[in-house]
């Protein structure tokens, strides 16, 4: 145990801090999306990124987490999440007007970069960034704690995992997916993506994938992203803190908690990849849906025409403005780079 954790600690210090799904989650989402991208989408993405390698989307999946920690990219740090000011575990919901502050959030960012990625008035370099942000943010928005204000998205809830001190946010990002898959190398992501693609195509999720595309409307990216955020945020009440903060604070979560969390993590990664492919296809071809086979599970084609469905904001009558402002002050003070240095160890 000791040599392994020393290794892990020094390795973590050497790479940019991942602030959402760690490397494993983001590259897996990208690889799933590559599988379901249409031919035109593949051409569009490979051309814009100038990368025709086998991992062309996976290669840029964590760029946004490195960029946010540069002086130039600092402004983009708040765009990786939306802090829902709901009251888990009793009430989970996301409200754009209530929860997306002036500096922006993952929902407004997805809307903005969806417009910019194909906008002829936007420079090539900025179009490229827009695409890299879309690939990353579609992943982030599927991590339930990226759609939650409570305790800075779980960052200030101390827990242990496998006897290592960490926080609740971090185990959802990294510890739990890595325990399931066994590592975070590209080969681990490839292995995991194949499993999840099979589940999508002809397994556990096959009867649900068309519902995953509901509410998608390229003319209203904000509403579309609100569907994804709301869907993800619901897991905060059901699975992330079903017994409130006291149910997890200071606890070892590798046992029963992990067992109930892992099916949600698998499904959210699968959904994120599938929705990312459908969203990129929508951007490039104007039609939602997925196609293409890569791993030999058979051609799978889903088309959802029309399907314009606006999400009605859940109006919480008594927004607690003071509580929201306090949460924002804590979030802003928390800093732009996933919290104080060394906090996670
Ligand atoms: C695209 O990539 C190739 C090598 O992979 C490089 O030689 C070329 O300069 C790149 N083009 C642009 C526009 O960046
Ligand atoms: C859209 O993105 C650009 C480039 O990152 C940024 O300068 C601009 O402020 C954003 N606009 C909105 C409305 O988020
Ligand atoms: C969580 O851990 C940090 C650092 O180890 C500590 O400063 C903080 O007081 C702890 N929070 C709680 C609620 O115990
Ligand atoms: C899908 O799964 C079923 C049973 O799990 C199997 O019989 C069938 O051959 C599979 N179809 C494909 C195309 O893989
Ligand atoms: C899909 O099938 C599983 C059981 O195989 C079931 O539990 C689930 O409710 C089904 N989902 C839908 C959307 O029909
Ligand atoms: Zn992120």
Coordinates of C-alpha atoms and ligand atoms in Angstrom, one line a residue:
X1 CA 0.0 0.0 0.0
X2 CA 2.7 2.5 1.0
X3 CA 4.8 2.5 -2.2
X4 CA 1.7 2.6 -4.3
X5 CA 0.3 5.7 -2.6
X6 CA 3.6 7.5 -2.7
X7 CA 3.8 6.8 -6.4
X8 CA 0.2 8.0 -6.9
X9 CA 0.8 11.2 -4.9
X10 CA 3.9 12.2 -6.9
X11 CA 2.3 11.4 -10.1
X12 CA -0.7 13.5 -9.3
X13 CA 1.5 16.5 -8.3
X14 CA 3.2 16.3 -11.7
X15 CA 0.1 16.4 -13.9
X16 CA -2.4 19.3 -14.1
X17 CA -5.1 18.8 -11.5
X18 CA -8.2 17.3 -13.1
X19 CA -11.2 19.2 -12.0
X20 CA -14.0 17.0 -13.2
X21 CA -14.0 13.5 -14.3
X22 CA -10.3 12.8 -14.2
X23 CA -8.4 11.8 -17.3
X24 CA -10.0 8.4 -17.3
X25 CA -13.6 9.7 -17.4
X26 CA -12.9 12.4 -20.0
X27 CA -11.0 10.2 -22.4
X28 CA -13.6 7.5 -22.1
X29 CA -16.4 9.9 -22.9
X30 CA -14.4 11.1 -26.0
X31 CA -13.8 7.5 -27.2
X32 CA -17.4 6.6 -26.9
X33 CA -18.3 9.8 -28.8
X34 CA -15.8 8.9 -31.5
X35 CA -17.6 5.6 -32.0
X36 CA -21.0 7.2 -32.5
X37 CA -19.8 10.2 -34.6
X38 CA -21.2 10.4 -38.1
X39 CA -18.8 10.4 -41.1
X40 CA -19.2 14.1 -41.6
X41 CA -18.6 14.8 -37.9
X42 CA -15.4 12.8 -38.0
X43 CA -14.2 14.8 -40.9
X44 CA -15.2 18.1 -39.3
X45 CA -13.6 17.3 -36.0
X46 CA -10.4 15.9 -37.4
X47 CA -9.9 18.9 -39.7
X48 CA -10.5 21.5 -37.1
X49 CA -8.2 19.7 -34.6
X50 CA -5.7 18.8 -37.4
X51 CA -5.6 15.3 -35.9
X52 CA -6.6 12.2 -37.8
X53 CA -5.1 9.7 -35.3
X54 CA -7.2 6.9 -33.7
X55 CA -7.7 9.0 -30.5
X56 CA -8.4 12.4 -32.1
X57 CA -11.1 13.4 -29.6
X58 CA -9.6 11.7 -26.6
X59 CA -6.3 13.6 -27.2
X60 CA -8.0 16.9 -26.4
X61 CA -10.5 15.7 -23.8
X62 CA -8.6 17.2 -20.8
X63 CA -7.2 20.3 -22.5
X64 CA -9.8 22.4 -20.7
X65 CA -8.5 21.4 -17.3
X66 CA -5.0 22.4 -18.2
X67 CA -6.1 25.6 -19.9
X68 CA -8.1 26.8 -16.8
X69 CA -5.0 26.8 -14.7
X70 CA -3.1 29.2 -17.1
X71 CA -3.4 33.0 -16.8
X72 CA -5.0 33.2 -20.2
X73 CA -7.5 30.5 -19.4
X74 CA -8.4 31.4 -15.9
X75 CA -11.7 33.0 -16.9
X76 CA -12.9 29.6 -18.0
X77 CA -12.6 27.9 -14.6
X78 CA -16.3 28.6 -13.5
X79 CA -17.5 27.2 -16.8
X80 CA -16.8 23.6 -15.7
X81 CA -19.9 23.4 -13.5
X82 CA -23.2 24.8 -12.5
X83 CA -23.7 25.3 -8.8
X84 CA -27.3 24.3 -8.2
X85 CA -28.6 26.0 -5.1
X86 CA -31.1 23.2 -4.2
X87 CA -31.4 21.4 -0.9
X88 CA -30.2 17.8 -1.2
X89 CA -31.1 15.1 -0.2
X90 CA -34.7 16.4 0.0
X91 CA -34.9 18.6 -3.1
X92 CA -32.7 18.4 -6.2
X93 CA -33.2 20.7 -9.1
X94 CA -31.3 23.2 -11.3
X95 CA -32.6 26.6 -12.4
X96 CA -30.6 28.5 -14.9
X97 CA -31.6 32.0 -13.6
X98 CA -30.9 31.0 -10.1
X99 CA -27.8 29.0 -10.6
X100 CA -25.8 30.4 -13.5
X101 CA -23.9 33.5 -12.1
X102 CA -22.6 36.4 -14.1
X103 CA -19.2 34.7 -14.7
X104 CA -21.0 31.9 -16.5
X105 CA -21.5 28.2 -15.9
X106 CA -21.3 24.9 -17.8
X107 CA -24.7 25.4 -19.3
X108 CA -24.0 28.9 -20.7
X109 CA -20.6 27.7 -21.9
X110 CA -22.0 24.8 -23.8
X111 CA -24.5 27.2 -25.5
X112 CA -21.8 29.8 -26.3
X113 CA -19.2 27.3 -27.7
X114 CA -21.9 25.5 -29.7
X115 CA -22.5 28.7 -31.5
X116 CA -18.8 29.7 -31.8
X117 CA -17.5 26.3 -33.1
X118 CA -19.0 26.9 -36.6
X119 CA -19.2 30.7 -36.6
X120 CA -17.3 32.1 -39.6
X121 CA -16.7 35.3 -37.7
X122 CA -14.8 33.4 -35.1
X123 CA -11.1 32.7 -35.7
X124 CA -9.9 29.2 -36.5
X125 CA -8.0 29.1 -33.2
X126 CA -11.1 30.1 -31.2
X127 CA -13.3 27.6 -33.2
X128 CA -10.7 24.9 -32.2
X129 CA -11.0 26.0 -28.5
X130 CA -14.8 25.9 -28.7
X131 CA -14.7 22.3 -29.9
X132 CA -12.3 21.3 -27.2
X133 CA -14.5 22.9 -24.6
X134 CA -17.6 21.1 -26.0
X135 CA -15.8 17.8 -25.8
X136 CA -14.8 18.5 -22.2
X137 CA -17.9 20.2 -20.9
X138 CA -20.3 17.5 -22.1
X139 CA -18.3 15.2 -19.9
X140 CA -18.3 17.6 -16.9
X141 CA -22.0 18.2 -16.9
X142 CA -22.6 14.5 -16.4
X143 CA -20.7 14.3 -13.1
X144 CA -23.5 14.9 -10.6
X145 CA -21.2 17.0 -8.3
X146 CA -20.6 19.4 -11.2
X147 CA -24.3 20.3 -10.9
X148 CA -24.4 21.0 -7.2
X149 CA -23.5 24.0 -4.9
X150 CA -23.6 22.0 -1.7
X151 CA -20.1 22.1 0.0
X152 CA -18.5 23.5 -3.2
X153 CA -19.7 20.5 -5.2
X154 CA -18.6 18.1 -2.4
X155 CA -15.0 19.5 -2.4
X156 CA -15.2 20.4 1.3
X157 CA -16.7 17.0 2.4
X158 CA -13.8 15.0 3.7
X159 CA -13.9 11.3 3.2
X160 CA -11.5 8.4 2.9
X161 CA -11.3 6.0 0.0
X162 CA -9.2 2.9 0.5
X163 CA -7.9 4.6 3.7
X164 CA -6.6 7.6 1.7
X165 CA -7.8 11.0 2.8
X166 CA -9.6 12.8 0.0
X167 CA -13.0 14.5 -0.6
X168 CA -16.3 13.5 -2.0
X169 CA -15.9 15.4 -5.2
X170 CA -12.6 13.7 -5.9
X171 CA -13.8 10.2 -5.5
X172 CA -16.6 10.8 -8.0
X173 CA -14.1 12.3 -10.4
X174 CA -11.3 9.8 -10.1
X175 CA -11.1 7.2 -7.3
X176 CA -14.3 5.3 -8.0
X177 CA -13.9 5.2 -11.8
X178 CA -10.2 4.2 -11.4
X179 CA -11.0 1.5 -8.9
X180 CA -13.5 0.0 -11.4
X181 CA -11.3 0.1 -14.4
X182 CA -7.9 -0.3 -12.8
X183 CA -6.0 2.8 -14.0
X184 CA -6.3 5.9 -16.1
X185 CA -4.0 5.3 -19.1
X186 CA -5.4 5.6 -22.6
X187 CA -5.5 1.7 -22.7
X188 CA -7.8 1.7 -19.6
X189 CA -10.1 4.3 -21.3
X190 CA -10.1 2.2 -24.5
X191 CA -11.1 -0.9 -22.5
X192 CA -13.8 0.9 -20.6
X193 CA -15.2 2.6 -23.7
X194 CA -15.6 -0.8 -25.4
X195 CA -17.6 -2.2 -22.5
X196 CA -19.8 0.9 -22.4
X197 CA -20.3 1.0 -26.2
X198 CA -21.4 -2.7 -26.0
X199 CA -23.8 -1.8 -23.2
X200 CA -25.2 1.1 -25.3
X201 CA -25.5 -0.9 -28.5
X202 CA -26.7 -4.2 -27.3
X203 CA -26.8 -4.3 -23.5
X204 CA -28.0 -2.7 -20.4
X205 CA -28.6 0.7 -21.9
X206 CA -30.0 -0.3 -25.3
X207 CA -33.6 0.3 -24.3
X208 CA -32.8 3.7 -22.9
X209 CA -30.6 5.5 -25.4
X210 CA -33.4 7.1 -27.3
X211 CA -34.5 8.7 -24.1
X212 CA -31.0 10.1 -23.6
X213 CA -31.5 12.2 -26.7
X214 CA -34.7 13.7 -25.6
X215 CA -34.8 17.5 -25.2
X216 CA -31.9 18.0 -27.7
X217 CA -32.4 21.1 -29.8
X218 CA -29.6 22.7 -31.6
X219 CA -31.6 26.0 -31.9
X220 CA -31.7 26.1 -28.1
X221 CA -28.5 24.7 -26.7
X222 CA -29.1 26.3 -23.3
X223 CA -32.3 24.2 -22.8
X224 CA -30.6 21.1 -24.1
X225 CA -27.8 21.5 -21.6
X226 CA -30.3 22.1 -18.9
X227 CA -31.8 18.7 -19.6
X228 CA -28.4 17.1 -19.1
X229 CA -27.6 19.2 -15.9
X230 CA -31.0 18.4 -14.4
X231 CA -30.7 14.7 -15.2
X232 CA -27.3 14.6 -13.6
X233 CA -28.2 16.7 -10.5
X234 CA -31.0 14.3 -9.6
X235 CA -28.3 11.7 -8.7
X236 CA -27.0 14.1 -6.0
X237 CA -30.2 13.4 -4.0
X238 CA -30.6 9.7 -4.9
X239 CA -27.0 8.5 -4.8
X240 CA -24.3 11.1 -3.9
X241 CA -25.7 12.3 -0.6
X242 CA -28.9 10.2 0.0
X243 CA -28.4 10.7 3.8
X244 CA -27.1 14.2 3.6
X245 CA -23.6 15.4 4.3
X246 CA -23.5 13.5 7.7
X247 CA -24.0 10.3 5.8
X248 CA -20.6 10.7 4.1
X249 CA -18.5 13.2 6.1
X250 CA -15.4 11.5 7.6
X251 CA -16.5 8.0 6.3
X252 CA -14.7 5.4 4.4
X253 CA -16.6 5.1 1.1
X254 CA -14.9 2.2 -0.7
X255 CA -17.5 -0.4 0.4
X256 CA -21.3 -0.1 0.1
X257 CA -21.2 3.5 -1.0
X258 CA -18.9 2.6 -4.0
X259 CA -21.2 -0.3 -4.9
X260 CA -24.3 2.0 -5.2
X261 CA -22.3 4.8 -6.9
X262 CA -20.6 2.8 -9.6
X263 CA -23.7 1.9 -11.8
X264 CA -24.5 5.6 -11.8
X265 CA -20.9 6.5 -12.8
X266 CA -20.9 4.0 -15.6
X267 CA -24.3 5.2 -16.9
X268 CA -23.3 8.9 -16.8
X269 CA -20.0 8.2 -18.7
X270 CA -21.9 6.2 -21.3
X271 CA -24.6 8.9 -21.6
X272 CA -22.0 11.7 -21.8
X273 CA -20.2 10.0 -24.7
X274 CA -23.5 9.1 -26.5
X275 CA -24.9 12.6 -26.1
X276 CA -21.6 14.2 -27.1
X277 CA -21.6 12.2 -30.4
X278 CA -25.3 13.2 -31.0
X279 CA -24.6 16.8 -30.2
X280 CA -21.6 17.0 -32.5
X281 CA -23.6 15.3 -35.2
X282 CA -26.3 17.9 -34.7
X283 CA -23.8 20.7 -34.9
X284 CA -22.2 19.4 -38.1
X285 CA -25.2 17.9 -40.0
X286 CA -28.2 19.6 -38.4
X287 CA -29.6 16.3 -37.4
X288 CA -29.5 14.8 -34.0
X289 CA -28.8 11.1 -33.7
X290 CA -25.8 8.8 -33.8
X291 CA -24.5 6.3 -36.3
X292 CA -21.4 4.4 -37.2
X293 CA -19.8 1.3 -35.9
X294 CA -16.2 0.9 -34.9
X295 CA -15.9 -2.0 -32.6
X296 CA -18.0 -4.5 -34.5
X297 CA -21.1 -4.4 -32.4
X298 CA -23.2 -3.8 -35.4
X299 CA -24.5 -0.6 -37.0
X300 CA -26.7 1.4 -34.6
X301 CA -28.7 4.3 -35.9
X302 CA -31.1 6.4 -33.9
X303 CA -32.7 9.5 -35.3
X304 CA -34.8 11.9 -33.3
X305 CA -36.4 14.4 -35.5
X306 CA -38.2 17.4 -34.1
X307 CA -38.4 16.6 -30.4
X308 CA -38.1 20.2 -29.4
X309 CA -38.8 20.2 -25.7
X310 CA -38.1 23.2 -23.6
X311 CA -37.2 22.6 -20.0
X312 CA -39.5 24.4 -17.7
X313 CA -37.4 26.1 -15.0
X314 CA -38.3 24.7 -11.6
X315 CA -39.1 27.9 -9.8
X316 CA -38.2 27.7 -6.2
X317 CA -40.5 30.3 -4.7
X318 CA -38.2 31.3 -1.8
X319 CA -34.7 31.5 -3.3
X320 CA -32.5 32.1 -0.4
X321 CA -30.5 34.9 -1.8
X322 CA -28.2 35.2 1.2
X323 CA -27.5 31.5 1.1
X324 CA -26.8 31.6 -2.6
X325 CA -24.5 34.6 -2.2
X326 CA -22.7 32.9 0.6
X327 CA -22.2 29.8 -1.5
X328 CA -20.8 31.9 -4.3
X329 CA -18.4 33.7 -2.0
X330 CA -17.1 30.3 -0.8
X331 CA -16.9 29.0 -4.4
X332 CA -15.0 32.1 -5.6
X333 CA -12.6 32.0 -2.6
X334 CA -12.1 28.3 -3.2
X335 CA -10.0 29.4 -6.1
X336 CA -9.8 28.6 -9.8
X337 CA -7.7 25.5 -9.7
X338 CA -9.8 22.9 -8.0
X339 CA -9.0 24.1 -4.5
X340 CA -6.0 24.8 -2.3
X341 CA -2.9 23.0 -3.2
X342 CA -2.5 19.6 -1.6
X343 CA -6.0 19.5 -0.3
X344 CA -6.7 16.2 -1.9
X345 CA -3.8 14.3 -0.3
Ligands
LIG1 C1 -1.2 19.8 -38.9 O1 -0.4 18.8 -38.4 C2 0.8 18.4 -39.1 C3 1.5 17.3 -38.5 O2 0.7 16.5 -37.8 C4 1.6 19.7 -39.2 O3 2.8 19.4 -40.1 C5 0.9 20.8 -39.8 O4 1.7 22.0 -39.7 C6 -0.4 21.1 -39.0 N1 -1.2 22.1 -39.6 C7 -1.7 23.1 -39.0 C8 -2.5 24.1 -39.8 O5 -1.5 23.3 -37.8
LIG2 C1 -18.3 33.2 -25.3 O1 -16.9 32.7 -25.4 C2 -16.0 33.7 -25.7 C3 -14.6 33.1 -25.9 O2 -14.2 32.3 -24.9 C4 -16.0 34.7 -24.6 O3 -15.1 35.8 -24.8 C5 -17.4 35.3 -24.4 O4 -17.4 36.1 -23.3 C6 -18.4 34.2 -24.2 N1 -19.7 34.8 -24.2 C7 -20.7 34.3 -23.4 C8 -22.0 35.0 -23.5 O5 -20.5 33.5 -22.6
LIG3 C1 -11.4 18.6 6.2 O1 -10.0 18.4 6.1 C2 -9.4 19.7 6.1 C3 -7.9 19.5 5.8 O2 -7.5 18.2 6.1 C4 -9.6 20.4 7.4 O3 -8.9 21.6 7.4 C5 -11.1 20.6 7.6 O4 -11.4 21.2 8.8 C6 -11.8 19.3 7.5 N1 -13.3 19.5 7.4 C7 -14.1 18.9 8.3 C8 -15.5 19.3 8.1 O5 -13.7 18.1 9.1
LIG4 C1 -27.1 -8.8 -28.6 O1 -27.1 -9.6 -27.4 C2 -27.9 -10.8 -27.5 C3 -28.0 -11.4 -26.1 O2 -27.2 -10.8 -25.1 C4 -27.1 -11.7 -28.5 O3 -27.9 -12.9 -28.6 C5 -27.0 -11.0 -29.8 O4 -26.3 -11.8 -30.7 C6 -26.4 -9.7 -29.7 N1 -26.4 -9.0 -31.0 C7 -25.3 -8.4 -31.5 C8 -25.6 -7.7 -32.8 O5 -24.3 -8.4 -31.0
LIG5 C1 -34.6 -1.1 -19.7 O1 -34.6 -2.4 -19.3 C2 -34.3 -2.6 -17.9 C3 -34.2 -4.1 -17.6 O2 -33.6 -4.8 -18.6 C4 -35.3 -1.9 -17.1 O3 -34.9 -2.0 -15.7 C5 -35.4 -0.5 -17.5 O4 -36.4 0.1 -16.7 C6 -35.7 -0.3 -19.0 N1 -35.6 1.1 -19.3 C7 -36.5 1.6 -20.1 C8 -36.4 3.1 -20.4 O5 -37.4 1.0 -20.6
LIG6 ZN1 -13.5 20.2 -16.2

